[in-house]
Coordinates of C-alpha atoms in Angstrom, one line a residue:
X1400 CA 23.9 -26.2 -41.3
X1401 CA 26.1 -24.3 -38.4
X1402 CA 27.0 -20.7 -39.4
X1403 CA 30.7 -20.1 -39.2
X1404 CA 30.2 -18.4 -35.7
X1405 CA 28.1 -21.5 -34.6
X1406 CA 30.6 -23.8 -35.5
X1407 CA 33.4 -22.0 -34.3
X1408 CA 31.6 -21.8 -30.7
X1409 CA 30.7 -25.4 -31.0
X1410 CA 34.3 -26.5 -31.4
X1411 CA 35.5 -24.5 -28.8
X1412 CA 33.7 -26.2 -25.8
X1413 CA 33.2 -29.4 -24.5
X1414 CA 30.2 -31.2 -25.6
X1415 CA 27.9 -33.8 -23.8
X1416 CA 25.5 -35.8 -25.7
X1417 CA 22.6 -36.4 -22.9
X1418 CA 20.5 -39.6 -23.0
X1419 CA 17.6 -37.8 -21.9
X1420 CA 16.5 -34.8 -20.8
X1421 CA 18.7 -32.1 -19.2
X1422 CA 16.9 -31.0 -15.8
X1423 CA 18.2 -27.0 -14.9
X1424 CA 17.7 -26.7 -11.2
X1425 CA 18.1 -28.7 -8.7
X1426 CA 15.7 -27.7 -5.8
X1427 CA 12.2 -29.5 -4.8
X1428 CA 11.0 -29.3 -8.1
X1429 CA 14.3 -30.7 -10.1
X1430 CA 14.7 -33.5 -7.9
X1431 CA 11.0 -34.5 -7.9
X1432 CA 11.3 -34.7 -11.5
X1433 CA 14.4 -36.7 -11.3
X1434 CA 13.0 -39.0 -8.9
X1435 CA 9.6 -39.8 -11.2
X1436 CA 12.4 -40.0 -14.3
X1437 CA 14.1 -42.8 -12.5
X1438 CA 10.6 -44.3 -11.9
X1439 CA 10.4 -44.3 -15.5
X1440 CA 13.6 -46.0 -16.3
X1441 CA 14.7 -42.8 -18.3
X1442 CA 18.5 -41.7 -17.6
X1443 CA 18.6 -37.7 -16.8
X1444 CA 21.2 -34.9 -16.0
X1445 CA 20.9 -32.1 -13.2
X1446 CA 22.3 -28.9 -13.7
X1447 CA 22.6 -26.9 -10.4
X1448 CA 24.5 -23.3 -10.5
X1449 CA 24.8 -23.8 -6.7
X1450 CA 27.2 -25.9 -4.2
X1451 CA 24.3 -27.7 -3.2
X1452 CA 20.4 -29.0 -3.6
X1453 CA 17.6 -26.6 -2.7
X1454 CA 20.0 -24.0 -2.3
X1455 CA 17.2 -21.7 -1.9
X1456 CA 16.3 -23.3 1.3
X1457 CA 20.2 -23.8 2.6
X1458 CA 21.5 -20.3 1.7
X1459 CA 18.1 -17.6 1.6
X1460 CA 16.1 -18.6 4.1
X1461 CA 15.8 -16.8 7.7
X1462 CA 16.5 -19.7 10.6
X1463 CA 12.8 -19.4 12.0
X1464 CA 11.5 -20.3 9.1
X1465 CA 8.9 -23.6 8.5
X1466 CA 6.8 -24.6 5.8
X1467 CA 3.7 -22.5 5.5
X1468 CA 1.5 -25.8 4.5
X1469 CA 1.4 -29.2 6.7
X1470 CA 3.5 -31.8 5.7
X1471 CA 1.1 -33.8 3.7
X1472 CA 1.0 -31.0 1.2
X1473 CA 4.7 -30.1 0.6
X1474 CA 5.9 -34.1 0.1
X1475 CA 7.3 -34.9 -2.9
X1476 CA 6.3 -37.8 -5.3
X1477 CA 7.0 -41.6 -3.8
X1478 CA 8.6 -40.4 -0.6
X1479 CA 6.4 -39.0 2.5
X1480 CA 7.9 -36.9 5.0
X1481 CA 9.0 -38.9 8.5
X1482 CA 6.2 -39.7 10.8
X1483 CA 8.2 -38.0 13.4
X1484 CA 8.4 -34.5 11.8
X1485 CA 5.8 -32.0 12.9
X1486 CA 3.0 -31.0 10.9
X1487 CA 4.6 -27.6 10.0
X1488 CA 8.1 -28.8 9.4
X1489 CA 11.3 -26.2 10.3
X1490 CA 13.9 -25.1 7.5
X1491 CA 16.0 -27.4 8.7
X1492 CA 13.9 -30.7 8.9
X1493 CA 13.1 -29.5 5.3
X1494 CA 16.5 -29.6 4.3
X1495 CA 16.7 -33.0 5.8
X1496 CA 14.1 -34.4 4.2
X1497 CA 15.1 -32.9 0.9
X1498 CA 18.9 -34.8 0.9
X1499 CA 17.5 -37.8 2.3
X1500 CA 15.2 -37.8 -0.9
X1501 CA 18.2 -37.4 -3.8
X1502 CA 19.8 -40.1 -1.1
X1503 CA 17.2 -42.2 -1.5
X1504 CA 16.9 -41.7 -5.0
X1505 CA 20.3 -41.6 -5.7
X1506 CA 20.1 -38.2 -7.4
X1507 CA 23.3 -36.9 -8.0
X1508 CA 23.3 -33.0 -9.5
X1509 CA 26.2 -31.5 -11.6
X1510 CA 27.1 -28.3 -8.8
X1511 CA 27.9 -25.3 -9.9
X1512 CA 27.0 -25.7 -13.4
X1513 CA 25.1 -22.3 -14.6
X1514 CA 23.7 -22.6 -17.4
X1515 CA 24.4 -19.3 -19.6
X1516 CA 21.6 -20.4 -22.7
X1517 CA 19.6 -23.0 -23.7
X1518 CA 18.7 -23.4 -27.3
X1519 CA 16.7 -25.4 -29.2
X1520 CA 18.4 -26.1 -32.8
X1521 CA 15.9 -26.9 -35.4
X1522 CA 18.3 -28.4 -37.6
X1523 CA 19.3 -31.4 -35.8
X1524 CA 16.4 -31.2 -33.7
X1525 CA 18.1 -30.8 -30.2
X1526 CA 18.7 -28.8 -27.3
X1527 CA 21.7 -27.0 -26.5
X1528 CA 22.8 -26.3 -22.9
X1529 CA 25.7 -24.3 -22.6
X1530 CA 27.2 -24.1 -19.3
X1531 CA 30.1 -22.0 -17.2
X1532 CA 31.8 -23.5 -14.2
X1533 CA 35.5 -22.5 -12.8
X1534 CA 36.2 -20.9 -16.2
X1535 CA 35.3 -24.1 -18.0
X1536 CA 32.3 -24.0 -20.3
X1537 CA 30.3 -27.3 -21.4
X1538 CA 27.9 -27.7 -24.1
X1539 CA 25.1 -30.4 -23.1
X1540 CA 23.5 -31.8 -26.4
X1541 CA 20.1 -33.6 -25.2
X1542 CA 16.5 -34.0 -26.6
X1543 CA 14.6 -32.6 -24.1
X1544 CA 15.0 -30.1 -21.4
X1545 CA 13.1 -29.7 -18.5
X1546 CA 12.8 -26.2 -16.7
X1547 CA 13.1 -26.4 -12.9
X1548 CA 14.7 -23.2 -12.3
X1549 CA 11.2 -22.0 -10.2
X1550 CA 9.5 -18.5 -9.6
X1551 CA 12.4 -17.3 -6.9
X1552 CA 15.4 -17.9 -8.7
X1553 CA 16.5 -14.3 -8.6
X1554 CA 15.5 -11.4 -5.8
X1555 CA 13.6 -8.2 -6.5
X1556 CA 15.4 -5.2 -5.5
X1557 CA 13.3 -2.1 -6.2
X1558 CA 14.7 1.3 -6.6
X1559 CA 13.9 3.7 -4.1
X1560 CA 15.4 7.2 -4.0
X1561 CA 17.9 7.9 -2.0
X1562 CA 18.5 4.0 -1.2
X1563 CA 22.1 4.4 -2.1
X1564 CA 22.7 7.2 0.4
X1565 CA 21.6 5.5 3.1
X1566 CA 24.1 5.0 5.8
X1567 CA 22.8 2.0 7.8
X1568 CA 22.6 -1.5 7.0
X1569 CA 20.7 -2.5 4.0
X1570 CA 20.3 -6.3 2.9
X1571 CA 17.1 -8.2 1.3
X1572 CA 15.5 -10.7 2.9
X1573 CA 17.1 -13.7 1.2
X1574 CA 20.2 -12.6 3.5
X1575 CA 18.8 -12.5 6.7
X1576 CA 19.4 -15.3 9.3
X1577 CA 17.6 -13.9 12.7
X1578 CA 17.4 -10.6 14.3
X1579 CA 20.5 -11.0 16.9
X1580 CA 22.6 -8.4 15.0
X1581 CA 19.5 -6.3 15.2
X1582 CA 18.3 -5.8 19.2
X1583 CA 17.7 -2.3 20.4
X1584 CA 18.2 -1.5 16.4
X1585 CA 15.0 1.0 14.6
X1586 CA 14.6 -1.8 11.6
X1587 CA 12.2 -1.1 8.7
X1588 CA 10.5 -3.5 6.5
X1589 CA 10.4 -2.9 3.1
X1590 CA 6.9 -5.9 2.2
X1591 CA 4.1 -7.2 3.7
X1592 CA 3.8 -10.5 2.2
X1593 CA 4.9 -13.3 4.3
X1594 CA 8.6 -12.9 4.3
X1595 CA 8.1 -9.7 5.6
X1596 CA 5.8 -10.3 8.1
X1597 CA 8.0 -13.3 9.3
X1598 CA 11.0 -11.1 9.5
X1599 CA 8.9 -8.7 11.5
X1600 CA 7.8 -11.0 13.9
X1601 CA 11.5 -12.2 14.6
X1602 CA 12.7 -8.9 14.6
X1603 CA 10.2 -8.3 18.0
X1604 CA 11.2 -11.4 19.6
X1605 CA 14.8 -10.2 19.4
X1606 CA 13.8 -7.0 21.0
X1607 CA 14.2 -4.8 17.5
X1608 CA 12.2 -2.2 17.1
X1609 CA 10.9 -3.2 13.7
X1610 CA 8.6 -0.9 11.2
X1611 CA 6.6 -2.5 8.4
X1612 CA 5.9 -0.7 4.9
X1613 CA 2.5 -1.7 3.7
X1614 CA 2.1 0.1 0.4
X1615 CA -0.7 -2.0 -0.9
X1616 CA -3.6 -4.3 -0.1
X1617 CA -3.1 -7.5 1.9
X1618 CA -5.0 -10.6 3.0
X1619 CA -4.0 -12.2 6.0
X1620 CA -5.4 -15.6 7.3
X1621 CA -4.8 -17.3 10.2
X1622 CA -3.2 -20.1 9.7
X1623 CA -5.9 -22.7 11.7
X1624 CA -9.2 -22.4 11.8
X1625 CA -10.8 -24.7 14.8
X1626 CA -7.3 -26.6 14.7
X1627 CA -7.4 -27.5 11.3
X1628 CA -4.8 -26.3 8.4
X1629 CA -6.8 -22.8 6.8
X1630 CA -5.2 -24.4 3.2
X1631 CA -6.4 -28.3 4.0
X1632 CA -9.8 -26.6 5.0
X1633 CA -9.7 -24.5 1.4
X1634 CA -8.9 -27.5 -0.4
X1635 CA -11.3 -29.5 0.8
X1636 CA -14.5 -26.9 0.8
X1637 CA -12.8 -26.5 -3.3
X1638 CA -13.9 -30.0 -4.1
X1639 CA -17.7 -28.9 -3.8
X1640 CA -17.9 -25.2 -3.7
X1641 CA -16.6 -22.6 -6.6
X1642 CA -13.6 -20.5 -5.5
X1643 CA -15.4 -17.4 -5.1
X1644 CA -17.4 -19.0 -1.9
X1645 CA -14.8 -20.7 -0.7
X1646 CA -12.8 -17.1 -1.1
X1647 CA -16.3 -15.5 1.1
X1648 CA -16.4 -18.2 3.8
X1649 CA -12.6 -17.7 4.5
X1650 CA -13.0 -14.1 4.6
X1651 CA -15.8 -14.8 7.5
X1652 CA -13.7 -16.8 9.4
X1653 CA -10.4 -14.5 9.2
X1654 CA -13.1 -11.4 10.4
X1655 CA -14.4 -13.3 13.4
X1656 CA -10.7 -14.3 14.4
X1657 CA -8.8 -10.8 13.6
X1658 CA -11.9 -8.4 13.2
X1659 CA -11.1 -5.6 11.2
X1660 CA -7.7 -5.5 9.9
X1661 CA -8.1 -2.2 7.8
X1662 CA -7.8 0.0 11.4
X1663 CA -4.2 -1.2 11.5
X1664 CA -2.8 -0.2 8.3
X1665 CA -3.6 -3.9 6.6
X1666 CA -6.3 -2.8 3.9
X1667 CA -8.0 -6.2 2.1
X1668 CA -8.2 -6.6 -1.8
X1669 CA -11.1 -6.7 -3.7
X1670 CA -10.0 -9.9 -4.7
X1671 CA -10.6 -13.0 -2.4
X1672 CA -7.8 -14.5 -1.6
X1673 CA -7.3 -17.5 -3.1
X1674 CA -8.5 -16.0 -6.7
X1675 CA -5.7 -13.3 -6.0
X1676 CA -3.1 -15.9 -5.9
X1677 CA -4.5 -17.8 -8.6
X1678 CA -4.7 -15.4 -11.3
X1679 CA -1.9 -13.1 -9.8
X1680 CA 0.6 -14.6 -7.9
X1681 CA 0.2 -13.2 -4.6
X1682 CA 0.2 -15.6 -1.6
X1683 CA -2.1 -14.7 1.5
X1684 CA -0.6 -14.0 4.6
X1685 CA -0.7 -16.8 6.9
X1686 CA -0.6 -15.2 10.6
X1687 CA 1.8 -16.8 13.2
X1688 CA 1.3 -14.6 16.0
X1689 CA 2.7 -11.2 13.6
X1690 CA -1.2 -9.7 14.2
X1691 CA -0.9 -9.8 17.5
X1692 CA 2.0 -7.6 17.8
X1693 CA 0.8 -5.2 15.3
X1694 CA -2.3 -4.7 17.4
X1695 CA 0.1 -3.9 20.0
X1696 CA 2.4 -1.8 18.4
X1697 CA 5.5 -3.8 18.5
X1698 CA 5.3 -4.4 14.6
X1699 CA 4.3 -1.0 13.6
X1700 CA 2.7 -0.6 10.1
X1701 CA 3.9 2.3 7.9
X1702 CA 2.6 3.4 4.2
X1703 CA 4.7 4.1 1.2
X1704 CA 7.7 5.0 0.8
X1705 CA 8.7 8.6 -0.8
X1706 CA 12.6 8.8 -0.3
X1707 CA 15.7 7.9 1.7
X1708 CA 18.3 10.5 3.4
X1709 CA 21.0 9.5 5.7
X1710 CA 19.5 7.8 8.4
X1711 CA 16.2 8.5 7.9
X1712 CA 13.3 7.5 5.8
X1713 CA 10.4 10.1 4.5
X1714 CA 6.7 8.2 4.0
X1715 CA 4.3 9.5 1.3
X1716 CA 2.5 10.9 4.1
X1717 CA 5.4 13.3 5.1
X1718 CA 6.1 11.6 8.2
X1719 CA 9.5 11.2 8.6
X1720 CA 11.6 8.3 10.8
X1721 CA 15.0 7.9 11.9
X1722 CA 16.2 3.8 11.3
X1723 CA 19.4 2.0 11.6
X1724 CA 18.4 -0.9 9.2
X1725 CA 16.5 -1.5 5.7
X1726 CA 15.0 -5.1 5.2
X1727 CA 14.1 -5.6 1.8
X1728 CA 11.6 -8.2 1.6
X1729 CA 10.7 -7.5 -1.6
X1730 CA 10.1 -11.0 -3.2
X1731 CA 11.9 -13.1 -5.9
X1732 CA 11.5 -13.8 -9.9
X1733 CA 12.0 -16.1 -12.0
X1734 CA 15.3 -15.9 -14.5
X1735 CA 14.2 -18.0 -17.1
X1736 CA 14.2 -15.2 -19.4
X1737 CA 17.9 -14.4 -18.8
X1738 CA 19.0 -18.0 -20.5
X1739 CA 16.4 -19.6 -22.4
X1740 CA 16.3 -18.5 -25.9
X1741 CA 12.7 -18.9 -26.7
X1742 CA 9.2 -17.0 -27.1
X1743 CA 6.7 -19.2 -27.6
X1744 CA 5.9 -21.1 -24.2
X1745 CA 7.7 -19.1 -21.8
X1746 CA 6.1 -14.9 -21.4
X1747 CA 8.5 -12.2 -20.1
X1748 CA 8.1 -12.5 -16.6
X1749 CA 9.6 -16.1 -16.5
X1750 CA 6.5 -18.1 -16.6
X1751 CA 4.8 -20.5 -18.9
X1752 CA 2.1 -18.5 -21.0
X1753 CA -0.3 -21.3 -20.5
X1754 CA -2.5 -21.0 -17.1
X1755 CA -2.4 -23.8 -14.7
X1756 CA -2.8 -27.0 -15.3
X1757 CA -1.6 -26.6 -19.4
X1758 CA 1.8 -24.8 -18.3
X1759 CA 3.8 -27.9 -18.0
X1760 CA 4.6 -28.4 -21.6
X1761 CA 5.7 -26.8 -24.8
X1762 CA 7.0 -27.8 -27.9
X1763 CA 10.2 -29.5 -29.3
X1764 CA 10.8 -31.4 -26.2
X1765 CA 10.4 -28.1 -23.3
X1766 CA 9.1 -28.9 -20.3
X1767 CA 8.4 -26.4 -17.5
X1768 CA 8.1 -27.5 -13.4
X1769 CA 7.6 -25.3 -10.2
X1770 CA 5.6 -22.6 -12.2
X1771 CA 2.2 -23.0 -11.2
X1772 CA 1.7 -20.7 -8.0
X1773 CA 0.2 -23.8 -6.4
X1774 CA 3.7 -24.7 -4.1
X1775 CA 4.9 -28.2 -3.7
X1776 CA 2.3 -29.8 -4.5
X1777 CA 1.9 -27.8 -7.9
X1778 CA 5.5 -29.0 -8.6
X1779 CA 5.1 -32.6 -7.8
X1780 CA 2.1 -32.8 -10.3
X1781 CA 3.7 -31.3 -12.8
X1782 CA 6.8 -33.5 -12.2
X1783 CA 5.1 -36.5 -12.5
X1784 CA 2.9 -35.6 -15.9
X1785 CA 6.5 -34.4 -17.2
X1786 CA 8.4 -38.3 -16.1
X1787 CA 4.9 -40.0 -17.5
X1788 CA 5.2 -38.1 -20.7
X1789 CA 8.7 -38.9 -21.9
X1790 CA 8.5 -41.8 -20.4
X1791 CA 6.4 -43.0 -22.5
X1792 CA 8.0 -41.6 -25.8
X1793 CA 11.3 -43.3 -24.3
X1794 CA 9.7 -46.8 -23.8
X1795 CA 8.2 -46.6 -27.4
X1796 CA 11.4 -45.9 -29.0
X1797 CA 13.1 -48.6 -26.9
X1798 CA 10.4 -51.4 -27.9
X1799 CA 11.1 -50.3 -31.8
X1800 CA 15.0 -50.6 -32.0
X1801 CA 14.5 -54.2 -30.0
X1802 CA 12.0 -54.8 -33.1
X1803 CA 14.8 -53.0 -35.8
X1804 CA 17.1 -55.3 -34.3
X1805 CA 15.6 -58.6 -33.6
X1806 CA 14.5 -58.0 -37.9
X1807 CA 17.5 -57.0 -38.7
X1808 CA 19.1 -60.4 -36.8
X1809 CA 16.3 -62.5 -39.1
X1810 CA 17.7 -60.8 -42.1
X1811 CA 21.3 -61.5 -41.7
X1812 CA 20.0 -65.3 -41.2
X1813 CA 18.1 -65.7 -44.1
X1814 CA 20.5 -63.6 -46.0

């Protein structure tokens, strides 16, 4: 039974009884899941909080930007990417490729739908999706619901003393386009992963005078070794080595290309790095050209940060330096936790509490996509074990109401 409260709440808004699963998110990893759904024969909704698909890639991404991994590896299921696109795809051609695959298809999202809570009520046995949208709110009733909402949903902005009294321009990563508003301008980076390396590197070829903070360890790798992909090379050399080797020979190749990296400020983990981004999260660096201007001292590297004043910053080592701008390329998290009204699958941070390749799938009809660390590809997998699986409890429950029916027919006859 509903409480009074329940009841009262589930009056009040406009309910939607889903046939099939609910889908929250509507980037890569929402519309590969739709696309494998319609594979499957199963009907599906999209809710997207955005005006638009991948609204990560259309509205937070800088304009240089291209996809880290060659095209082969950031496909989605049943569509390759055009023949005539380069091996490193740009933002753009991304984009492209991404509307031409709801297009294709025909994977049509409900926009700026944010889900405020998703519930799982044991007493019917169904999820509840409650949604705002131009001070409307809608209740989606459906049996399963599929996770999509990824591990950069929301950006990380630490606090820093004295951030707030800073009198120049601050804005994190996700809002910056190029470094035109930024020539002649003293610009620091707040991250050395590869947003802020990227960011760097545009900053100098826009003539900024950009300063990188590098508080911890890093790995960078270039991004070919002999002309071939360093991540096609790694996944190959994984088929017949153990990670830990494959982490060594890596390490080789990344020392006879950039020697040591520790004399400019970019100290190596212990970890190798492909266990570091297994077990942790953190992506290697994959260098387009940023080394090269940090061995020249266009990018310069910088350690911690103690404090902010004015128009200055002070470094844990004392130094102090005057800037104009604050980058924040601090990274992203995932907002699961903020709406989703459950313990059991999902930790505190956002991700499923099963490791890769167990985290698709919970109980009660929860899937989970885009949460594996492992990119696109990660995502597609999980996408298509996700469609196979409820396809399959959908086609079973199809074939016994044609049976409950066709008996019922022979009844009614003999009757």
């Amino acid at each position: 039974m509903f409480r009074v409260s329940e009841h009262e709440d589930f009056l009040s808004r406009r309910c939607v009884w889903v046939n099939g699963p609910v889908i929250v998110g509507a980037g890569p990893s929402g519309l590969a899941v739709g696309a494998c759904l319609k594979e499957q024969g199963v009907p599906f909704v999209i809710l997207e909080r955005a005006d638009c698909i991948a609204s990560l890639w259309q509205k937070r991404t800088y304009d240089r930007l291209k996809l880290h991994l060659p095209k082969q590896f950031c496909q989605l299921p049943n569509l390759p990417f055009p023949q005539d696109f380069p091996q490193y795809p740009s933002r753009n051609q991304f984009i492209e490729y991404l509307e031409s695959y709801a297009k294709d298809f025909v994977i049509k999202p409900r926009f700026n739908e944010c889900v405020q809570s998703a519930k799982y009520d044991e007493t019917c046995g169904l999820w509840r999706v409650k949604t705002s949208s131009n001070q409307s709110e809608v209740e989606y009733i459906c049996r399963w619901l599929v996770v999509a909402t990824g591990e950069n949903a929301e950006c990380v902005v630490p606090d820093i003393e004295g951030l707030t009294d800073f009198n120049g321009l601050v804005m994190h990563a996700c809002e910056y386009k190029s470094g035109e508003k930024f020539r002649g301008k003293r610009v620091l980076v707040v991250g050395c992963g590869n947003s802020g390396v990227e960011v760097s590197f545009d900053l100098c070829n826009y003539n900024a005078l950009p300063s990188m903070v590098v508080r911890n360890s890093v790995h960078v790798l270039p991004r070919e070794i002999f002309g071939k992909s360093t991540f096609e090379l790694s996944v190959m050399m994984m088929q017949w080595l153990p990670l830990w080797l494959v982490d060594k020979i890596l390490l080789i190749f990344a020392w006879l290309v950039f020697g040591n990296t520790e004399k400019w400020g970019l100290k190596r983990p212990l970890m190798g790095p492909l266990q570091l981004k297994y077990s942790e999260g953190k992506t290697p660096v994959l260098d387009i050209g940023a080394l090269r201007k940090i061995r020249s001292g266009e990018i310069k590297v910088v350690p911690g940060i103690k404090r902010f004043s004015d128009g200055s910053v002070e470094l844990v080592n004392g130094e102090r330096h005057d800037i104009d701008a604050v980058i924040l390329a601090t990274g992203y998290r995932s907002n699961v936790p903020s709406w989703l009204k459950e313990s059991e699958f999902f930790s505190k941070n956002g991700f499923p509490k099963a490791p890769f390749p167990n985290g698709w799938k919970g109980e009660a009809g929860l899937y989970a996509v885009g949460f594996t660390r492992r990119g696109l590809s990660g995502a597609s997998s999980d996408a298509m074990k996700i469609a196979q699986d409820i396809g399959k409890v959908w086609r079973e429950e199809a074939k016994q109401k044609k049976q409950t029916i066709a008996c019922h027919r022979r009844c009614i006859s003999q009757f």
